[in-house]
Coordinates of C-alpha atoms in Angstrom, one line a residue:
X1 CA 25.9 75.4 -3.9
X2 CA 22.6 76.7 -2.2
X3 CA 22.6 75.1 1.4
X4 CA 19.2 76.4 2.7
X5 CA 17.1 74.0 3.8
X6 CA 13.1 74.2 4.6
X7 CA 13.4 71.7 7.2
X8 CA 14.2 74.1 10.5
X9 CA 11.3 76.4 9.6
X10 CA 8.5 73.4 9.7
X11 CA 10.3 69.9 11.0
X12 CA 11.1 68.3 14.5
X13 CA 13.0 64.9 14.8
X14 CA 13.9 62.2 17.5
X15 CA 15.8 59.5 17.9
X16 CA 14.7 56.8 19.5
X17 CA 16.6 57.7 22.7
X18 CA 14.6 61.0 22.7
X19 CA 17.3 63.2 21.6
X20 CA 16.5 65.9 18.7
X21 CA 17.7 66.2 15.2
X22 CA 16.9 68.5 12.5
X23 CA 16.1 65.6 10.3
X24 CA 16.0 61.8 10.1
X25 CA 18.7 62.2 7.2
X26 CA 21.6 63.0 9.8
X27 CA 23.1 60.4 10.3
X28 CA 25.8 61.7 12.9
X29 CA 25.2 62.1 16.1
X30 CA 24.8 65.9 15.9
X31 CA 21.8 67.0 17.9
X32 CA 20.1 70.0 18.6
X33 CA 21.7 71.8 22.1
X34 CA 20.0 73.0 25.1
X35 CA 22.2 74.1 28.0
X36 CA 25.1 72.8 26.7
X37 CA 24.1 69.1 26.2
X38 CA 21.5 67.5 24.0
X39 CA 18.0 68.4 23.7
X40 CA 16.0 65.8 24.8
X41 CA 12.1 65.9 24.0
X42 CA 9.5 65.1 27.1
X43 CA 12.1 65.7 29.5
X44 CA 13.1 69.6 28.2
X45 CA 10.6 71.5 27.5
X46 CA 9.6 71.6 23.4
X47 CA 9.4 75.5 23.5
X48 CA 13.0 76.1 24.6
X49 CA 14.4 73.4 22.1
X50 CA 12.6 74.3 18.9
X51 CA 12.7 78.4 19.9
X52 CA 16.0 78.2 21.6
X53 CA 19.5 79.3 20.6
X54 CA 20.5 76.6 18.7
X55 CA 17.8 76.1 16.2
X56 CA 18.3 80.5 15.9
X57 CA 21.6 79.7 14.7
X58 CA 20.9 76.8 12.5
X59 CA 18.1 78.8 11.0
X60 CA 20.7 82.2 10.3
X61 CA 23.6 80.2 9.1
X62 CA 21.2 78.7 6.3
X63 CA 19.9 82.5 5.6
X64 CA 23.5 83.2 5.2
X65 CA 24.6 80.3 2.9
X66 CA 27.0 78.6 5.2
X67 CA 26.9 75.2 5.5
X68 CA 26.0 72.9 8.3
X69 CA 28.4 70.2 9.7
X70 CA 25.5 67.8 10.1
X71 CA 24.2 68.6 6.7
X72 CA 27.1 66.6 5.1
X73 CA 25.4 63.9 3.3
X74 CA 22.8 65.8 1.7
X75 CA 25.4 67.9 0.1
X76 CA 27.7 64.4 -0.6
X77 CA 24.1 63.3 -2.3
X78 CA 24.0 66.1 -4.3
X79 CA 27.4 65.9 -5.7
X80 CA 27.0 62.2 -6.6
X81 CA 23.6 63.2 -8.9
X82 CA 21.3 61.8 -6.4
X83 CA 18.3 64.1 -4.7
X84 CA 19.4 64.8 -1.5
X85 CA 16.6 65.1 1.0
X86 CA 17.2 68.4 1.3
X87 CA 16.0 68.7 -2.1
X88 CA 13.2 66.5 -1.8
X89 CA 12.0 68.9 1.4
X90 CA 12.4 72.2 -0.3
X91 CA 10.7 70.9 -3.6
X92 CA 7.8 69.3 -1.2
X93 CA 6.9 71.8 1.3
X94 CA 6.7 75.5 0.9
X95 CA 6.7 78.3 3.5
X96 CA 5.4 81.7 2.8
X97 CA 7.7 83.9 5.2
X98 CA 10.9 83.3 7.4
X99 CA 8.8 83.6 10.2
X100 CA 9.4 80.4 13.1
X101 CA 6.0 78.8 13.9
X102 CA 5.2 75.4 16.0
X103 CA 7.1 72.4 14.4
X104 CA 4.1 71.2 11.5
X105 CA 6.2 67.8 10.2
X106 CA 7.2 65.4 13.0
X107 CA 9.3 62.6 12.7
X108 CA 8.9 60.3 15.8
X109 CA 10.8 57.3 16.8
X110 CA 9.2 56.0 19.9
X111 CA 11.9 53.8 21.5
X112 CA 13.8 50.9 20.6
X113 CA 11.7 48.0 20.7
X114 CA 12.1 46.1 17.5
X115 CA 11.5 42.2 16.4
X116 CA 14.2 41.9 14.3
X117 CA 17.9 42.1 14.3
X118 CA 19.2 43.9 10.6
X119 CA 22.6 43.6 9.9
X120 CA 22.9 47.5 9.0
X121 CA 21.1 48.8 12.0
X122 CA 22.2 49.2 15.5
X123 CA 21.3 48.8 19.0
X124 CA 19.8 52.2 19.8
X125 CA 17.3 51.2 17.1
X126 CA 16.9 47.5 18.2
X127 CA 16.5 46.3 21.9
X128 CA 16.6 42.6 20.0
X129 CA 19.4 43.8 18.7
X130 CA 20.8 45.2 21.9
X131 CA 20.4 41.9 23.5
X132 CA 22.6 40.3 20.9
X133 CA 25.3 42.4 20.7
X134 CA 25.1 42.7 24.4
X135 CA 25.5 38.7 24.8
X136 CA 28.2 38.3 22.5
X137 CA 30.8 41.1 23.6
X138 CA 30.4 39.1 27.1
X139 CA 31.5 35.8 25.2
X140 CA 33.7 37.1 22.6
X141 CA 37.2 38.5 22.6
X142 CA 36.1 41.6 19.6
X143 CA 38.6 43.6 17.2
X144 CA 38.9 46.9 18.5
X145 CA 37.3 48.2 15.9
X146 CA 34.1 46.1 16.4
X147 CA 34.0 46.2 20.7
X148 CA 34.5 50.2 20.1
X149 CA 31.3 50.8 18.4
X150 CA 29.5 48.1 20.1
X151 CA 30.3 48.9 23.6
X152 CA 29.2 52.5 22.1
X153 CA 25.7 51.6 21.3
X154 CA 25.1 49.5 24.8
X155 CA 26.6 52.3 26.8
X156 CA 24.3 54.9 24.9
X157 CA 21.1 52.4 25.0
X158 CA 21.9 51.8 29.2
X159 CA 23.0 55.9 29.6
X160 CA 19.2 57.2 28.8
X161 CA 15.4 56.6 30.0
X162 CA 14.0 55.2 27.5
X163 CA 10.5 56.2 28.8
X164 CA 11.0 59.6 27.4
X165 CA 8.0 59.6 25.5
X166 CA 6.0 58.6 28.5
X167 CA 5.8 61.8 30.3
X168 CA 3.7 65.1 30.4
X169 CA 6.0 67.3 29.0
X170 CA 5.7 64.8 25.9
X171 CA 1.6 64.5 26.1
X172 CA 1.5 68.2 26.2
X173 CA 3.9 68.4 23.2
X174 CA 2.0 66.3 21.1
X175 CA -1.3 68.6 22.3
X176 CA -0.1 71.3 20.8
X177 CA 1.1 70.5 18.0
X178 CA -1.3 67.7 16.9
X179 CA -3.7 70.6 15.5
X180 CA -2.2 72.3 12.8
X181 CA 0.1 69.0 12.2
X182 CA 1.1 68.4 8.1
X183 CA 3.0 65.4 8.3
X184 CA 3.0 62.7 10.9
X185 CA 6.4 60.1 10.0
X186 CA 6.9 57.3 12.4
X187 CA 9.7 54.8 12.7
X188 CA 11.2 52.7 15.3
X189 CA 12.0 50.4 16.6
X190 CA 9.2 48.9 14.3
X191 CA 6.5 51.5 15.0
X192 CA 3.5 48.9 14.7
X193 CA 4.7 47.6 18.3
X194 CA 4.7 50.9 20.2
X195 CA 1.5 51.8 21.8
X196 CA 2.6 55.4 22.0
X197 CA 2.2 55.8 18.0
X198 CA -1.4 54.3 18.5
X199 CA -2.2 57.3 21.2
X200 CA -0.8 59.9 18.6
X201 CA -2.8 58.4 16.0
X202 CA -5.7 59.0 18.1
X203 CA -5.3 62.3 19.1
X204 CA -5.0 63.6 15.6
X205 CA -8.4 61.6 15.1
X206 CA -9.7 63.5 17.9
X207 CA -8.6 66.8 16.5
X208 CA -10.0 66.3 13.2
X209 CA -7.1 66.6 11.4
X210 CA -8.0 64.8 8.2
X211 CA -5.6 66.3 6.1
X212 CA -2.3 65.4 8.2
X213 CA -0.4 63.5 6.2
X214 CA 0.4 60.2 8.5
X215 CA 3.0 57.3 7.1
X216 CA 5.1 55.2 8.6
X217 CA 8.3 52.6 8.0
X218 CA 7.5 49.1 9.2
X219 CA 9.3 45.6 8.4
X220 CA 6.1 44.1 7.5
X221 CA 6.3 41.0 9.5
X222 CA 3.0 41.9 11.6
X223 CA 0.0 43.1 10.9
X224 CA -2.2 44.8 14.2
X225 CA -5.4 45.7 12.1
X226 CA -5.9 48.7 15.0
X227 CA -3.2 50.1 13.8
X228 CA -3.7 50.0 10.0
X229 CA -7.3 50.5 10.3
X230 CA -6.8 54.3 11.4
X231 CA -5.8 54.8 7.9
X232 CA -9.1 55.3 7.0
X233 CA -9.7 58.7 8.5
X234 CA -6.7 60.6 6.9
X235 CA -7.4 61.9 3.3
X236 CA -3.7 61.0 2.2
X237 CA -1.4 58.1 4.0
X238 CA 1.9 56.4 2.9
X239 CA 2.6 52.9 4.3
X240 CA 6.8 52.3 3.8
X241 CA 7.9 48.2 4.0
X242 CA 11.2 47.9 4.5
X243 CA 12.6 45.0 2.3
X244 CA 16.2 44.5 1.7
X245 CA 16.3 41.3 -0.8
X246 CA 14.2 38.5 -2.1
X247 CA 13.8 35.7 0.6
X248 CA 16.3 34.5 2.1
X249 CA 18.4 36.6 1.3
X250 CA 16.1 39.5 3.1
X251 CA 15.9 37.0 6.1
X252 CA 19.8 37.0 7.1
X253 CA 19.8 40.8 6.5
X254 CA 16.7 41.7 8.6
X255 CA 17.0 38.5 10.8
X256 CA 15.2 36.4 11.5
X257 CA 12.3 37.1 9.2
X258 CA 9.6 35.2 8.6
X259 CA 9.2 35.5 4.6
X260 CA 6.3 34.4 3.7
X261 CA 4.4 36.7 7.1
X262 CA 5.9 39.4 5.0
X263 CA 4.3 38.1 1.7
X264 CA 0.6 37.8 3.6
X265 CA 1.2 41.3 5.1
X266 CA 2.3 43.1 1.5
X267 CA -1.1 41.5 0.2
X268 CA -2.6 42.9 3.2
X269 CA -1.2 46.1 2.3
X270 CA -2.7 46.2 -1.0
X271 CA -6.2 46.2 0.7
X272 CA -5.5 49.7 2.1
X273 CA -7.8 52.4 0.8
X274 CA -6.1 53.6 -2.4
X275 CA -5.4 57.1 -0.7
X276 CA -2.5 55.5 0.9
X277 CA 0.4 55.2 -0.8
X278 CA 2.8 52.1 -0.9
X279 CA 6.3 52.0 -1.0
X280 CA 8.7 49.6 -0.2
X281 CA 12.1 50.4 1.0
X282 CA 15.1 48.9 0.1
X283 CA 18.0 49.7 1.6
X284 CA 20.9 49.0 -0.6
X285 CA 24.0 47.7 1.2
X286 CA 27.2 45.3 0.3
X287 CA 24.7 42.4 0.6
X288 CA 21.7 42.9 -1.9
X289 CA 23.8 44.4 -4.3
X290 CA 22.0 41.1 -6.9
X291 CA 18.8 41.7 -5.6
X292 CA 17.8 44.7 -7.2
X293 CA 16.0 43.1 -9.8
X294 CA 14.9 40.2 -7.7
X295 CA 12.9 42.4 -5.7
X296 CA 11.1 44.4 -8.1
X297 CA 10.5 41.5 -10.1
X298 CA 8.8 40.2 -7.1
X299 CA 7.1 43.5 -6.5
X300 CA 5.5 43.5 -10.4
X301 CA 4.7 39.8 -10.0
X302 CA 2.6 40.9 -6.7
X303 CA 1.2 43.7 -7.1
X304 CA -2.8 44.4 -7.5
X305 CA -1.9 48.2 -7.4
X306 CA 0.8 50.8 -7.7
X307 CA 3.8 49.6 -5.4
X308 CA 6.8 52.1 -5.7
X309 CA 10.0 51.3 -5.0
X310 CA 12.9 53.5 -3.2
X311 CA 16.2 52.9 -2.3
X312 CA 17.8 54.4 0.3
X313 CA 21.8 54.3 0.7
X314 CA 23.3 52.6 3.9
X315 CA 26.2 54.9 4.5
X316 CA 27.2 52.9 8.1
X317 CA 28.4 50.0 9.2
X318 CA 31.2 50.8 6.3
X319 CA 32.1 47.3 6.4
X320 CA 29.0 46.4 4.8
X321 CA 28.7 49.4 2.5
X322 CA 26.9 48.7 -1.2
X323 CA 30.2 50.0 -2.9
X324 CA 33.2 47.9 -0.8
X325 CA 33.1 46.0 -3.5
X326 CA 36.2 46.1 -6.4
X327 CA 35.3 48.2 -9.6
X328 CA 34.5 45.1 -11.8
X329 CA 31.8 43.6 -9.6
X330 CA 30.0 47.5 -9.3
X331 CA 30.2 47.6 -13.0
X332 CA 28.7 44.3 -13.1
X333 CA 25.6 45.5 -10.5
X334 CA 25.2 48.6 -13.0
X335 CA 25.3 46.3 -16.2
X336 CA 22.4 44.2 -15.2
X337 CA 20.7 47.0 -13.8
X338 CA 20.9 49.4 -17.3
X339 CA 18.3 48.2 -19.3
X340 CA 15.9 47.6 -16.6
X341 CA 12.6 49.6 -17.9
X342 CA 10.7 49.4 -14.2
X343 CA 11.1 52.1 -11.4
X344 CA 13.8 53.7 -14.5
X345 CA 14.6 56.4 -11.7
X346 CA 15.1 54.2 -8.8
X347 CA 17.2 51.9 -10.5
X348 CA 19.2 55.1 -12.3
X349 CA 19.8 56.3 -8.9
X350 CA 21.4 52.8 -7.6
X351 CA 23.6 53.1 -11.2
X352 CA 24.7 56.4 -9.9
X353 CA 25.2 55.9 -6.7
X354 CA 27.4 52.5 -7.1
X355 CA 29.7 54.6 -9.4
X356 CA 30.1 57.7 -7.9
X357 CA 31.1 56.2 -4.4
X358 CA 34.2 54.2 -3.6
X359 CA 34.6 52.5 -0.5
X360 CA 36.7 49.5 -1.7
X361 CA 39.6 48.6 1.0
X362 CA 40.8 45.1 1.6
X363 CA 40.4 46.3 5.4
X364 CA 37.0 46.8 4.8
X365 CA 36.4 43.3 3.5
X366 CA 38.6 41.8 6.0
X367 CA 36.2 43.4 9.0
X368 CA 33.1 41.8 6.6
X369 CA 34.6 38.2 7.1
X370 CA 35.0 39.0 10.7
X371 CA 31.1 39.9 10.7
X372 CA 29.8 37.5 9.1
X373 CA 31.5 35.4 11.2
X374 CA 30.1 36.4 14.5
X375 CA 26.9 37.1 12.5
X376 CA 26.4 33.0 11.3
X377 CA 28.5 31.8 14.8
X378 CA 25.5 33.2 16.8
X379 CA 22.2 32.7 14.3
X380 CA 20.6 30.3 12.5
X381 CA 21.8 30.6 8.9
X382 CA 25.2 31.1 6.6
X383 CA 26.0 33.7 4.8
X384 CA 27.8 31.2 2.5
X385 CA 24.8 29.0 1.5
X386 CA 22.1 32.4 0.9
X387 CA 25.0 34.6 -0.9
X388 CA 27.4 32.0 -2.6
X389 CA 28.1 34.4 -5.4
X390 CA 29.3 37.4 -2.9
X391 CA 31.0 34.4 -0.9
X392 CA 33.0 33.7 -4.1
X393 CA 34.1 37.2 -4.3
X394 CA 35.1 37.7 -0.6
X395 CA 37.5 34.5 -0.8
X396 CA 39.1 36.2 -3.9
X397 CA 39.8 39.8 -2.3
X398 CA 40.7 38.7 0.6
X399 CA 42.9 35.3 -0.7
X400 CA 45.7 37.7 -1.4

């Protein structure tokens, strides 16, 4: 299998805590080093993390052909059919030497500050989130298996400064880099509500650098038009709307929201200069599994111009996984999804996905009763009365 990767020559990401990653498509916590511990950008200086040791061994292992431990699921992607991102990068950008330059393809994620609460994301990502999860491990007696990763994400959110992005070793970063910059990708957090990405967004105006690429992953349940509106300078954008199912359904998954301020903000969308492209993102876990086709039925009943969709694959919380269901219920999923002539490739890749990967374990769906649980004990809606059919199937697995 070729393992090399374009990604260390050209691209820089963070997590929302500051520390650095190859790319957003690592989804273990395997960072880049510096001084024995992990590289954190605006407090270490950028130089030593993208030039230092670390990245020269990343870079010589993939000359070499050896594989990287934190490459795992783009090589797990590969074997299942799907394009791995690693694909997707070497087919998208093209270097002409081996030769290390500044970092042109950023992917940001500005702190933790989020409105919503999504069952397949995690406190790190969510300071709503955070203050959940926070409330109920002080009121709840937790399975071990639960307390252990949620006492892990409140002890990583309280163990760093989450002002790492406010500094000068951050503002001269962005300086130097924000010249020759290709591609600009913000997340959160939900990006739209961190004033840093505004002040990035300007300085690349103030460059004159047009031909960045800029895009950005937002839930679409706000819409600051100072924000959007610095699409116009950029010759080519890419707005991303994270939607996980068709009403409700999308509302107990990314909780609590509003539907219909997500159907005003997609029209809204729509009225973006036709140089930016629109994608929604649908992130296809245990939950959505009959949504599918709900949602891009939605998207084709809505749409004034070319919305694509893409799934991605939620690979953790395993408990919630898109394929802990049994083998007659995935086959039912690809059945209705076979003959379905829109987004052929997207849906194709779901088909291949949900039976290439196995996850079924009545543990599993025993630790999904148990979340769901918590889940409708401390909000607003049950999972019983928005997902009757997967409640049918959960009492059936888990009767015996």
């Amino acid at each position: 299998m070729n393992t090399w990767c374009v990604y260390p020559w050209i691209n820089l990401h963070t997590n929302t805590d500051g520390r650095c990653k190859l790319c957003c498509h690592i989804y273990t916590e395997d960072y880049i080093q510096h001084e024995g511990r992990d590289a954190i950008l605006g407090k270490d200086e950028w130089e030593k993390i993208w030039y230092g040791d670390h990245m020269k061994n990343v870079r010589s292992k993939m000359i070499a052909g050896e594989k990287l431990k934190e490459c795992t699921r783009c090589y797990e992607h590969e074997e299942k059919g799907l394009e791995s991102s690693r694909q997707w990068a070497n087919k998208t950008f093209h270097i002409d030497d081996m030769e290390i330059y500044d970092p042109v393809n950023l992917e940001l994620r500005l702190g933790n500050v989020c409105n919503l609460k999504c069952a397949g994301c995690w406190s790190v990502s969510s300071d709503q989130l955070y203050n959940e999860r926070k409330l109920i491990t002080s009121k709840e007696q937790l399975p071990d298996w639960l307390s252990t990763q949620w006492n892990h994400e409140l002890e990583s959110v309280e163990r760093f400064d989450w002002n790492w992005f406010n500094t000068k070793e951050f503002e001269y970063f962005i300086d130097c880099v924000v010249p020759n910059l290709k591609r600009l990708y913000l997340t959160g957090g939900e990006p739209t509500l961190i004033n840093m990405n505004r002040v990035i967004l300007d300085k690349l105006i103030e460059a004159g650098n047009n031909k960045c690429y800029v895009c950005w992953t937002t839930n679409l349940t706000n819409w600051p038009p100072e924000f959007y509106d610095k699409l116009d300078f950029f010759d080519a954008s890419e707005v991303q709307m994270s939607i996980d199912g068709f009403e409700m359904s999308n509302t107990y998954m990314r909780y609590p929201t509003n539907w219909k301020a997500v159907e005003k903000n997609f029209e809204k969308a729509q009225q973006l200069p036709e140089k930016c492209i629109l994608k929604v993102y649908f992130v296809y876990q245990a939950w959505n599994i009959f949504d599918v086709k709900k949602v891009i039925r939605w998207i084709e009943q809505n749409q004034r111009r070319r919305v694509d969709f893409a799934p991605i694959y939620l690979e953790s919380p395993d408990w919630i996984h898109s394929c802990i269901w049994p083998t007659h219920v995935k086959e039912e999923v690809c059945e209705e999804l076979q003959f379905e002539t829109s987004y052929k490739n997207a849906t194709q890749s779901i088909i291949n996905y949900t039976m290439n990967t196995n996850k079924y374990s009545k543990e599993r769906l025993d630790k999904m009763v148990y979340y769901i649980s918590i889940l409708d004990k401390y909000r607003k809606h049950k999972f019983k009365d928005i997902f009757p059919e997967l409640d049918f199937i959960i009492q059936h697995e888990t009767a015996h």
